Coordinates of C-alpha atoms in Angstrom, one line a residue:
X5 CA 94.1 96.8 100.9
X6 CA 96.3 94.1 102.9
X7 CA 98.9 96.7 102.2
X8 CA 97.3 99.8 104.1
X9 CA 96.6 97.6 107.1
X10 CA 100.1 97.0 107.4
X11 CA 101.4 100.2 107.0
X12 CA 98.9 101.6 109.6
X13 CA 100.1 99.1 111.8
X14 CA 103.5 99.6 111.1
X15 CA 102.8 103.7 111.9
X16 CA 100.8 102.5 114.7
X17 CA 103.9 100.4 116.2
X18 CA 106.0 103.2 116.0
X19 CA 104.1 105.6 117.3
X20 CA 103.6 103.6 120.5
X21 CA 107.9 103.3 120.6
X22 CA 108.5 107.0 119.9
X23 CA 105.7 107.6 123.1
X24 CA 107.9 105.3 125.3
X25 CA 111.5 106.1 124.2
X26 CA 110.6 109.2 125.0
X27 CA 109.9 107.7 129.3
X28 CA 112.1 104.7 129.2
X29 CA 114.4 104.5 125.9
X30 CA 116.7 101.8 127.4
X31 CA 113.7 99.4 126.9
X32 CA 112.3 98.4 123.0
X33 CA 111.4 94.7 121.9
X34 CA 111.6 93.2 118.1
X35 CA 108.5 92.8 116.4
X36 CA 108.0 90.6 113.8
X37 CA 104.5 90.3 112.1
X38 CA 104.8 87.0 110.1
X39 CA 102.2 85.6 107.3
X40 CA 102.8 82.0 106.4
X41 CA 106.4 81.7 105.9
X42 CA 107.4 85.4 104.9
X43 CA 108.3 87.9 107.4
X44 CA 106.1 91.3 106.5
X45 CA 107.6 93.9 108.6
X46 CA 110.4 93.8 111.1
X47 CA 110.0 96.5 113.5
X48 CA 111.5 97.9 116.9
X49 CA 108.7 99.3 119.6
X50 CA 108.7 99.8 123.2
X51 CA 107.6 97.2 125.9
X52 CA 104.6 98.8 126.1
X53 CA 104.3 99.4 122.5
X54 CA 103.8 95.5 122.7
X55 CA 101.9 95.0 125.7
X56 CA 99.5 97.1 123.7
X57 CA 100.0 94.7 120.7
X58 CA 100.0 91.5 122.9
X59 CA 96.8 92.5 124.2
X60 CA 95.1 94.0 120.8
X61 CA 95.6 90.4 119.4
X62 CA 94.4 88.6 122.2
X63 CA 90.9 90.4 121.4
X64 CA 90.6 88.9 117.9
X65 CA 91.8 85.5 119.0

C-alpha cells in the first residue's frame, strides 16, 4: 500500500512539472520525499509543482 501512495505521488509530481515546463521550463526545484534516514524518491518538478506540494503538506501538518 505505502508503495502506491508513492508512486501516485511521484505521477502526481510530474504531472504538475510537465504542466509548468510546458509555461516556464527554465524553472524546476529538486524534490526529495525522505522517510527516516532513506531517501524514497528523488524527483525534479516545477516551482509551482512545489508550491502545490508545500501547501498540500501544510494541510496535514
Amino acid at each position: 500500500m505505502k508503495h502506491q501512495g508513492r508512486h501516485r505521488i511521484q505521477e502526481f509530481l510530474a504531472f504538475l512539472s510537465r504542466e509548468h515546463a510546458q509555461v516556464k521550463p527554465d524553472k524546476t526545484v529538486t524534490l526529495a520525499v525522505i522517510s527516516g534516514s532513506s531517501v524514497l524518491a528523488f524527483t525534479r518538478i516545477s516551482e509551482s509543482g512545489a508550491s502545490a506540494v508545500s501547501s498540500l503538506a501544510r494541510l496535514f501538518t
